[in-house]
Amino acid sequence: MLPTLLLISLGIAASDVSRPETPPESATSAEVFQSEEIEALMEAASKAELWNAPMWHRLVRYRESIFGSYESEADGAGFFVAPNGKTEPKAELLADLRAMLTDLHTDNPTEHPQCRFPARFRWLGEQLGLVSRGVPPVYCPELVKYLHTMRPSKVVLVMASAYLNAPPSMYGHTFLRFDHADHPDALMLSNIINYAANPTTHNPILYSVMGMFGGFEGRFSGMPYYVKIREYSDGEARDLWEYELTLSADQVDWILRYSWELDQTHFDYFFFTENCSYHVLDLFDPILPDLPKDEHLWWVTIPIETIRALEDTPGVDLKSTFRPSHVRKMAHRRNRLNSEELDIATHIAQGERDTDFELLAELEPERRALVLEAAYDYFKYETGFSDKAPKKVQQREMSILRERGRLGIKSEPLDIAAPENPETGHGSARMGLVAGMRNDGRVFQELWLRRSYHDLLDRPAGFIPNSQLEMLALKLRVQPHLFTDETHPQDAILLERFDLMRVASFLPMQPWVGNLSWRALLRYGRVEDLGCQTWSCTAATLEGGPGIAFETRLFHRELYYSLLETHLSAGPAFPDNGRISFSGSAGLILDLGNSLRVHGEVAGHYDVAGAVDNQPTRLRVELGANLVLSQNIAVRLLATHHRDTQEAFAGLMLYD
Amino acid sequence: MKKLAFSAALVALLIPGIASAAPYGMAGCGLGSLVFGDDAGMIQLLAGTTNGSFGSQTFGITSGTSNCVEASGSASIDQKAFIKVNYANLVRDAAEGQGEYLSAFATLLGCHATVHADFFSLTQTQHEAIFTPELAPTETLTKIKGIMAKDQLLASQCKRI
């Protein structure tokens, strides 16, 4: 069905092209096409003002400014035929159309606009009836090869889960997979289309700044799915969520044609807005005009929100599959072993001698197979997935696998339970309406506004466990008793805190997976322990440090952690204009069932510089609880003690 | 694959919002040179995968498209790319007598679905003979095809050996 559709729309099936007055000579159809016919078509396009059509704006990616002018998101000259095409939809359309109708027996079809812009050509063809008017098509060999090769029976949006240890990956990543009609079950061999930046520097600071503000070019590229599996699932221990879309053959044709067009250009890469997940959605623009981008992608593009936008698009159905990461598979295989077998597996994975395998002799063959499979996973976890491993490592790898091969036992496919789907998690943005009270009896209200993403008390389903990632989180405090105060009414509304970024990753220690936990924060806000409630009682703070965590399942689930942090503060709050301190903290996150989570933390601070009132030590205690009412509504309770101040809060959390 | 997360935290402290490393994504080849399936093409192969927050493959791969190769129409290039990128996983699947990589590999060799099980058996029983550390993955590919050619069933049902 699809190949026929492609062939017809490319006009290659000559019998489908009906031409009035075909001359009897052997002149080709291309030579017969007269310039009057070109002008007639140009006039038809002008009369219909096709450059105003929403589809034209979608295809050329025009965005309208508040002044009514247009600019295309595309930044490469190759995306436009008209010299001013980037800002002039009308000029671009007329230039495209004319160029598509001329030079039809070119020796260089690759460069011909019919071949460079097959989606535009298809659309113009439908608008103007180009086929029935006898417009001869240019044969585009590379495009035909591409369409024929992709030939998908299924289109799948794949999301790599978030990865906190690499800031560009903290929100996850998405790309599009095309499962081939010839072998729809060999997913590894599916082709994917990915959008990514081409960095031009390795310098961490430049990389960050340029990545955020359009300093790199982003391009579409293609590769087999197995390349991405190796990168994400093996190399980065990230799960892959595969969302199958039910699309018609016609819709798939549009996506493929449009992808070919987008390949002509680059887009300046902006990490927060025009990032990988944003441009993957480009491919759906010709077929899903109702995709609710504005509702989900306001200010920033967060990958999970692109999935939600697709879910909310009328007529779109998503069916998800879970592909566990290497680490998850390793943990699964490890958990199948008893403690003795675990010891043997550890020994084999860490050892270097062939005699290590003699430990298997006491086991039944089926158990030996399980031990070797787990040992191999752990071995790979430790040694990595590089092609350039040292000889000794390669030989050890082969030894382990050879032992497994010798057993001649066929393993069963792993059956790993999937965590909750990411799109069932709470919304990426949060607003909190909070009431509070201080130990001096004063009441206040707070407004919490957070653009993204998740903290330790928010309902955990769909997020990386025990993680915190907050960006642009604002807390405003309203002190109503100051509205009528004459001395400092300006403090009636106070910046309690503004967190540019706050991240925490607690990874419970378990056999074979012993990662450090860590926490970091960059904030401007009121210095709580000083007890003052004014704008001058504020400072900028940079803090963070490493720690460890453990997990138990005594009730439902408990996480214990301990951190050592450094705190650097500077601001008018301090007599010395700044303060440096170290802290050691211990905390517990307790799940009581699925709806209630409690978090307590105790921290001792020692101020090495800038101590206030000659008191270098102080104690901070925090106790919070989150009661889930629904996917996007929760009740938050909080009580804090810091030096001499105590505060209590109760609030309603609303997510979007 | 142990991550020293603190190094990421350090940089995160220094640079609000974003620190470096680990890929935005691979700088891959344009769509014209991605031609997999019946018509084969070579892709820009991974130099190695991430082995730490800062050892990202983005730094191991040249940016741009200079390493991309046009499609050449040869099925064997498909197979070579696959075995090079997935060698370890393939050897593991073969040792276990089944697996997604082994199955995809059989598909690339043009094996009809009915003989996949026979292919899996062959690679498991002859595991030691086939997969030796001295041979590069592409040499192992040649060896496997040679062994398959001598097996009457596989030779007849696998079209691309």
Coordinates of N, CA and C in Angstrom, one line a residue, chain A residues 160-315:
Chain A
A160 N 14.1 8.0 26.3 CA 15.1 7.5 27.2 C 14.9 8.2 28.5
S161 N 14.8 7.5 29.6 CA 14.4 8.1 30.9 C 15.5 9.1 31.4
A162 N 15.1 9.9 32.3 CA 16.0 10.9 32.8 C 17.2 10.3 33.4
Y163 N 18.3 11.1 33.4 CA 19.6 10.6 33.9 C 20.2 11.8 34.6
L164 N 20.2 11.7 36.0 CA 20.6 12.9 36.8 C 22.1 13.1 36.8
N165 N 22.9 12.1 36.5 CA 24.3 12.4 36.5 C 24.9 13.1 35.4
A166 N 24.1 13.4 34.4 CA 24.6 14.2 33.3 C 23.6 15.3 33.0
P167 N 23.9 16.5 33.4 CA 22.9 17.6 33.3 C 22.1 17.7 32.0
P168 N 22.7 17.5 30.8 CA 21.9 17.7 29.6 C 20.9 16.5 29.5
S169 N 21.0 15.5 30.3 CA 20.1 14.3 30.2 C 19.2 14.3 31.3
M170 N 19.1 15.3 32.2 CA 18.3 15.3 33.4 C 16.8 15.1 33.2
Y171 N 16.4 15.5 32.0 CA 14.9 15.4 31.8 C 14.6 14.3 30.8
G172 N 15.6 13.6 30.3 CA 15.3 12.5 29.4 C 15.6 13.0 28.0
H173 N 15.2 12.1 27.0 CA 15.5 12.4 25.6 C 14.5 11.6 24.8
T174 N 14.1 12.2 23.6 CA 13.2 11.4 22.8 C 13.7 11.4 21.4
F175 N 13.3 10.3 20.7 CA 13.6 10.2 19.2 C 12.5 9.3 18.6
L176 N 12.5 9.2 17.3 CA 11.4 8.5 16.6 C 12.0 7.3 15.9
R177 N 11.3 6.2 16.1 CA 11.7 4.9 15.5 C 10.7 4.4 14.5
F178 N 11.3 3.9 13.4 CA 10.5 3.4 12.3 C 10.7 1.9 12.1
D179 N 9.7 1.1 12.5 CA 9.9 -0.3 12.4 C 9.6 -0.8 11.0
H180 N 10.5 -1.5 10.5 CA 10.5 -1.8 9.1 C 9.5 -2.9 8.7
A181 N 8.7 -2.7 7.6 CA 7.7 -3.6 7.3 C 8.2 -5.0 7.0
D182 N 9.4 -5.2 6.6 CA 10.0 -6.5 6.3 C 10.3 -7.3 7.5
H183 N 10.7 -6.6 8.6 CA 11.0 -7.3 9.8 C 10.6 -6.5 11.0
P184 N 9.2 -6.4 11.2 CA 8.7 -5.5 12.3 C 9.1 -5.9 13.7
D185 N 9.5 -7.2 13.8 CA 9.8 -7.7 15.2 C 11.3 -7.5 15.5
A186 N 12.1 -7.3 14.4 CA 13.6 -7.1 14.7 C 13.8 -5.6 15.0
L187 N 13.4 -5.2 16.2 CA 13.4 -3.8 16.6 C 14.8 -3.2 16.5
M188 N 15.7 -4.0 16.9 CA 17.1 -3.5 16.8 C 17.5 -2.9 15.5
L189 N 16.9 -3.5 14.4 CA 17.3 -3.1 13.1 C 16.4 -1.9 12.6
S190 N 15.5 -1.5 13.4 CA 14.6 -0.3 13.0 C 15.5 0.9 12.8
N191 N 15.1 1.8 11.9 CA 15.8 3.0 11.7 C 15.2 4.1 12.7
I192 N 16.0 4.9 13.2 CA 15.5 6.0 14.0 C 15.9 7.3 13.4
I193 N 15.1 8.3 13.7 CA 15.5 9.7 13.4 C 15.6 10.4 14.7
N194 N 16.8 11.1 14.8 CA 17.1 11.7 16.1 C 17.5 13.2 15.8
Y195 N 17.2 14.0 16.8 CA 17.7 15.4 16.7 C 18.6 15.7 17.8
A196 N 19.7 16.3 17.4 CA 20.8 16.5 18.4 C 21.6 17.7 18.0
A197 N 22.3 18.2 19.0 CA 23.2 19.3 18.8 C 24.6 18.8 18.3
N198 N 25.3 19.5 17.5 CA 26.6 19.2 17.1 C 27.6 20.1 17.9
P199 N 28.0 19.7 19.0 CA 28.9 20.6 19.8 C 30.2 20.9 19.1
T200 N 30.7 22.1 19.3 CA 32.0 22.4 18.7 C 33.0 22.7 19.7
T201 N 32.7 22.5 21.0 CA 33.7 22.7 22.0 C 33.6 21.6 23.1
H202 N 34.7 21.3 23.7 CA 34.7 20.4 24.9 C 34.8 21.1 26.2
N203 N 35.0 22.4 26.1 CA 35.2 23.2 27.4 C 33.8 23.2 28.1
P204 N 33.8 22.8 29.4 CA 32.5 22.6 30.1 C 31.7 23.9 30.1
I205 N 32.4 25.0 30.4 CA 31.6 26.2 30.6 C 31.0 26.7 29.2
L206 N 31.9 26.7 28.2 CA 31.4 27.1 26.9 C 30.3 26.2 26.4
Y207 N 30.5 24.9 26.6 CA 29.5 23.9 26.2 C 28.2 24.2 26.9
S208 N 28.2 24.5 28.2 CA 26.9 24.8 28.8 C 26.3 26.0 28.3
V209 N 27.1 27.1 28.2 CA 26.5 28.4 27.7 C 26.0 28.3 26.3
M210 N 26.8 27.7 25.4 CA 26.4 27.6 24.0 C 25.3 26.7 23.9
G211 N 25.2 25.6 24.6 CA 24.1 24.7 24.5 C 22.8 25.3 25.0
M212 N 22.9 26.2 25.9 CA 21.6 26.8 26.4 C 21.1 27.9 25.5
F213 N 22.1 28.6 24.8 CA 21.7 29.8 24.1 C 21.9 29.8 22.7
G214 N 21.8 28.6 22.0 CA 21.8 28.6 20.6 C 23.2 28.7 20.0
G215 N 24.2 28.3 20.7 CA 25.6 28.4 20.2 C 26.0 27.2 19.3
F216 N 25.2 26.1 19.4 CA 25.4 25.0 18.5 C 24.3 24.8 17.5
E217 N 24.7 24.1 16.4 CA 23.7 23.8 15.4 C 23.1 22.4 15.8
G218 N 21.8 22.3 15.6 CA 21.1 21.0 15.8 C 20.7 20.5 14.5
R219 N 20.9 19.2 14.3 CA 20.6 18.6 13.1 C 19.8 17.3 13.3
F220 N 19.0 16.9 12.3 CA 18.4 15.6 12.3 C 19.5 14.6 11.8
S221 N 19.4 13.4 12.3 CA 20.3 12.3 11.8 C 19.5 11.0 11.9
G222 N 20.1 10.0 11.2 CA 19.5 8.7 11.2 C 20.5 7.6 11.6
M223 N 20.0 6.6 12.2 CA 20.9 5.5 12.6 C 20.0 4.3 13.0
P224 N 20.6 3.1 13.1 CA 19.7 2.0 13.6 C 19.5 2.1 15.1
Y225 N 18.4 1.5 15.5 CA 18.0 1.6 16.9 C 19.0 1.0 17.8
Y226 N 19.7 0.0 17.3 CA 20.7 -0.6 18.2 C 21.8 0.3 18.7
V227 N 22.1 1.3 17.9 CA 23.0 2.3 18.3 C 22.6 3.1 19.5
K228 N 21.3 3.4 19.5 CA 20.7 4.1 20.7 C 20.6 3.2 21.9
I229 N 20.3 2.0 21.7 CA 20.2 1.0 22.8 C 21.5 0.9 23.5
R230 N 22.6 0.8 22.7 CA 23.9 0.8 23.3 C 24.2 2.0 24.1
E231 N 23.9 3.2 23.5 CA 24.2 4.4 24.1 C 23.4 4.6 25.4
Y232 N 22.1 4.4 25.4 CA 21.3 4.7 26.6 C 21.2 3.6 27.5
S233 N 20.8 2.4 27.0 CA 20.5 1.3 27.9 C 21.7 0.7 28.5
D234 N 22.8 0.5 27.7 CA 24.0 -0.1 28.2 C 24.9 1.0 28.8
G235 N 25.2 2.0 28.0 CA 26.2 2.9 28.5 C 25.7 3.8 29.6
E236 N 24.5 4.2 29.7 CA 24.0 5.1 30.7 C 23.0 4.6 31.6
A237 N 22.7 3.3 31.6 CA 21.8 2.7 32.5 C 20.4 3.4 32.5
R238 N 20.0 3.7 31.3 CA 18.7 4.4 31.2 C 17.7 3.5 30.6
D239 N 16.5 3.5 31.2 CA 15.4 2.7 30.6 C 14.9 3.4 29.3
L240 N 14.3 2.6 28.4 CA 13.7 3.2 27.2 C 12.2 2.9 27.2
W241 N 11.4 3.9 27.1 CA 10.0 3.8 27.0 C 9.6 4.0 25.5
E242 N 8.9 3.0 24.9 CA 8.6 3.0 23.5 C 7.1 3.2 23.3
Y243 N 6.7 4.3 22.7 CA 5.3 4.6 22.5 C 4.9 4.5 21.1
E244 N 4.1 3.4 20.8 CA 3.7 3.2 19.4 C 2.6 4.1 19.1
L245 N 2.6 4.8 18.0 CA 1.6 5.6 17.5 C 0.8 4.9 16.4
T246 N -0.5 5.0 16.4 CA -1.3 4.4 15.3 C -1.4 5.5 14.2
L247 N -0.7 5.3 13.1 CA -0.8 6.3 12.1 C -1.1 5.6 10.8
S248 N -1.8 6.3 9.9 CA -2.2 5.7 8.6 C -0.9 5.8 7.7
A249 N -1.0 5.0 6.6 CA 0.1 5.0 5.6 C 0.3 6.4 5.1
D250 N -0.8 7.1 4.9 CA -0.7 8.4 4.4 C 0.0 9.4 5.3
Q251 N -0.3 9.2 6.6 CA 0.4 10.1 7.6 C 1.9 9.7 7.7
V252 N 2.2 8.5 7.5 CA 3.6 8.1 7.6 C 4.3 8.7 6.4
D253 N 3.6 8.7 5.2 CA 4.2 9.3 4.0 C 4.6 10.7 4.3
W254 N 3.7 11.5 4.9 CA 4.0 12.9 5.2 C 5.2 13.0 6.1
I255 N 5.3 12.2 7.2 CA 6.4 12.2 8.1 C 7.7 12.0 7.4
L256 N 7.7 11.0 6.5 CA 9.0 10.7 5.8 C 9.4 11.8 4.9
R257 N 8.4 12.3 4.1 CA 8.8 13.4 3.2 C 9.3 14.6 4.0
Y258 N 8.6 14.9 5.1 CA 9.0 16.1 5.9 C 10.4 15.9 6.5
S259 N 10.6 14.7 6.9 CA 11.9 14.4 7.6 C 13.0 14.7 6.5
W260 N 12.8 14.4 5.3 CA 13.8 14.6 4.2 C 14.0 16.1 4.1
E261 N 13.0 16.9 4.2 CA 13.1 18.3 4.1 C 13.9 18.9 5.3
L262 N 13.5 18.4 6.5 CA 14.2 18.9 7.7 C 15.7 18.6 7.7
D263 N 16.0 17.5 7.0 CA 17.4 17.1 6.9 C 18.2 18.1 6.1
Q264 N 17.5 19.0 5.3 CA 18.2 20.0 4.5 C 18.8 21.1 5.4
T265 N 18.4 21.2 6.6 CA 18.8 22.4 7.3 C 19.2 22.1 8.8
H266 N 19.7 23.1 9.5 CA 19.9 22.9 10.9 C 19.1 24.0 11.6
F267 N 19.0 23.7 12.9 CA 18.3 24.7 13.8 C 19.2 25.0 14.9
D268 N 19.3 26.3 15.3 CA 20.2 26.6 16.4 C 19.6 25.9 17.7
Y269 N 20.5 25.3 18.4 CA 20.0 24.4 19.5 C 19.9 25.2 20.8
F270 N 18.7 25.2 21.4 CA 18.5 25.8 22.7 C 18.1 24.8 23.7
F271 N 18.9 24.5 24.7 CA 18.6 23.4 25.6 C 17.2 23.4 26.2
F272 N 16.8 24.6 26.6 CA 15.5 24.6 27.3 C 14.3 24.7 26.4
T273 N 14.5 25.2 25.2 CA 13.3 25.4 24.4 C 13.3 24.6 23.1
E274 N 14.2 24.9 22.2 CA 14.2 24.2 20.9 C 15.3 23.0 21.1
N275 N 14.9 22.0 21.9 CA 15.8 21.0 22.1 C 15.4 19.7 21.4
C276 N 16.0 18.6 21.7 CA 15.8 17.3 21.0 C 14.3 17.0 20.9
S277 N 13.7 17.1 22.1 CA 12.3 16.7 22.2 C 11.4 17.6 21.4
Y278 N 11.7 18.9 21.4 CA 10.9 19.9 20.6 C 11.0 19.5 19.2
H279 N 12.1 19.3 18.6 CA 12.2 19.1 17.2 C 11.8 17.7 16.7
V280 N 11.8 16.8 17.6 CA 11.2 15.5 17.2 C 9.7 15.7 16.9
L281 N 9.1 16.6 17.6 CA 7.7 16.9 17.3 C 7.4 17.5 16.0
D282 N 8.5 18.2 15.4 CA 8.4 18.8 14.1 C 7.8 17.8 13.1
L283 N 8.3 16.6 13.2 CA 7.9 15.5 12.3 C 6.4 15.3 12.2
F284 N 5.7 15.6 13.3 CA 4.3 15.4 13.3 C 3.5 16.7 12.8
D285 N 4.2 17.8 12.6 CA 3.5 19.0 12.3 C 2.6 18.9 11.0
P286 N 3.1 18.2 10.0 CA 2.2 18.2 8.8 C 0.9 17.3 9.1
I287 N 0.9 16.4 10.0 CA -0.2 15.6 10.2 C -1.0 15.8 11.5
L288 N -0.4 16.4 12.4 CA -1.1 16.6 13.7 C -1.2 18.1 14.0
P289 N -2.0 18.9 13.3 CA -2.1 20.3 13.5 C -2.6 20.7 14.9
D290 N -3.4 19.7 15.5 CA -4.0 20.0 16.8 C -3.2 19.6 18.0
L291 N -1.9 19.2 17.7 CA -1.1 18.8 18.9 C -0.9 20.0 19.8
P292 N -1.3 19.9 21.1 CA -1.4 21.0 22.0 C -0.1 21.5 22.5
K293 N 0.7 22.1 21.7 CA 2.1 22.5 22.1 C 2.0 23.6 23.2
D294 N 1.1 24.5 23.0 CA 1.1 25.7 23.9 C 0.7 25.2 25.3
E295 N -0.2 24.2 25.4 CA -0.6 23.8 26.8 C 0.5 23.1 27.5
H296 N 1.4 22.4 26.8 CA 2.4 21.5 27.4 C 3.8 22.1 27.4
L297 N 4.1 22.9 26.4 CA 5.4 23.3 26.2 C 5.6 24.8 26.4
W298 N 5.0 25.3 27.5 CA 5.1 26.7 27.7 C 6.4 27.1 28.4
W299 N 7.1 28.0 27.8 CA 8.4 28.5 28.2 C 9.5 27.5 27.9
V300 N 9.3 26.3 28.3 CA 10.3 25.2 28.1 C 9.7 24.0 27.5
T301 N 10.6 23.2 26.9 CA 10.2 21.9 26.3 C 10.8 20.8 27.2
I302 N 9.9 20.1 27.9 CA 10.4 19.0 28.8 C 9.9 17.7 28.1
P303 N 10.8 16.8 27.9 CA 10.5 15.6 27.1 C 9.2 14.9 27.5
I304 N 8.9 14.7 28.8 CA 7.7 14.0 29.2 C 6.5 14.8 28.7
E305 N 6.6 16.1 28.7 CA 5.5 16.9 28.2 C 5.2 16.7 26.8
T306 N 6.2 16.4 26.0 CA 5.9 16.1 24.6 C 5.1 14.8 24.4
I307 N 5.4 13.9 25.3 CA 4.6 12.6 25.3 C 3.1 13.0 25.7
R308 N 3.0 13.8 26.7 CA 1.6 14.2 27.1 C 0.9 15.0 26.1
A309 N 1.6 15.8 25.3 CA 1.0 16.6 24.2 C 0.5 15.6 23.2
L310 N 1.2 14.6 22.9 CA 0.8 13.6 21.9 C -0.4 12.9 22.4
E311 N -0.4 12.5 23.7 CA -1.5 11.8 24.3 C -2.8 12.6 24.2
D312 N -2.6 13.9 24.3 CA -3.8 14.8 24.4 C -4.2 15.2 23.0
T313 N -3.5 14.8 22.0 CA -3.9 15.2 20.6 C -5.1 14.3 20.1
P314 N -6.1 15.0 19.7 CA -7.3 14.2 19.2 C -6.9 13.2 18.1
G315 N -7.3 12.0 18.2 CA -7.1 11.0 17.2 C -5.8 10.3 17.4

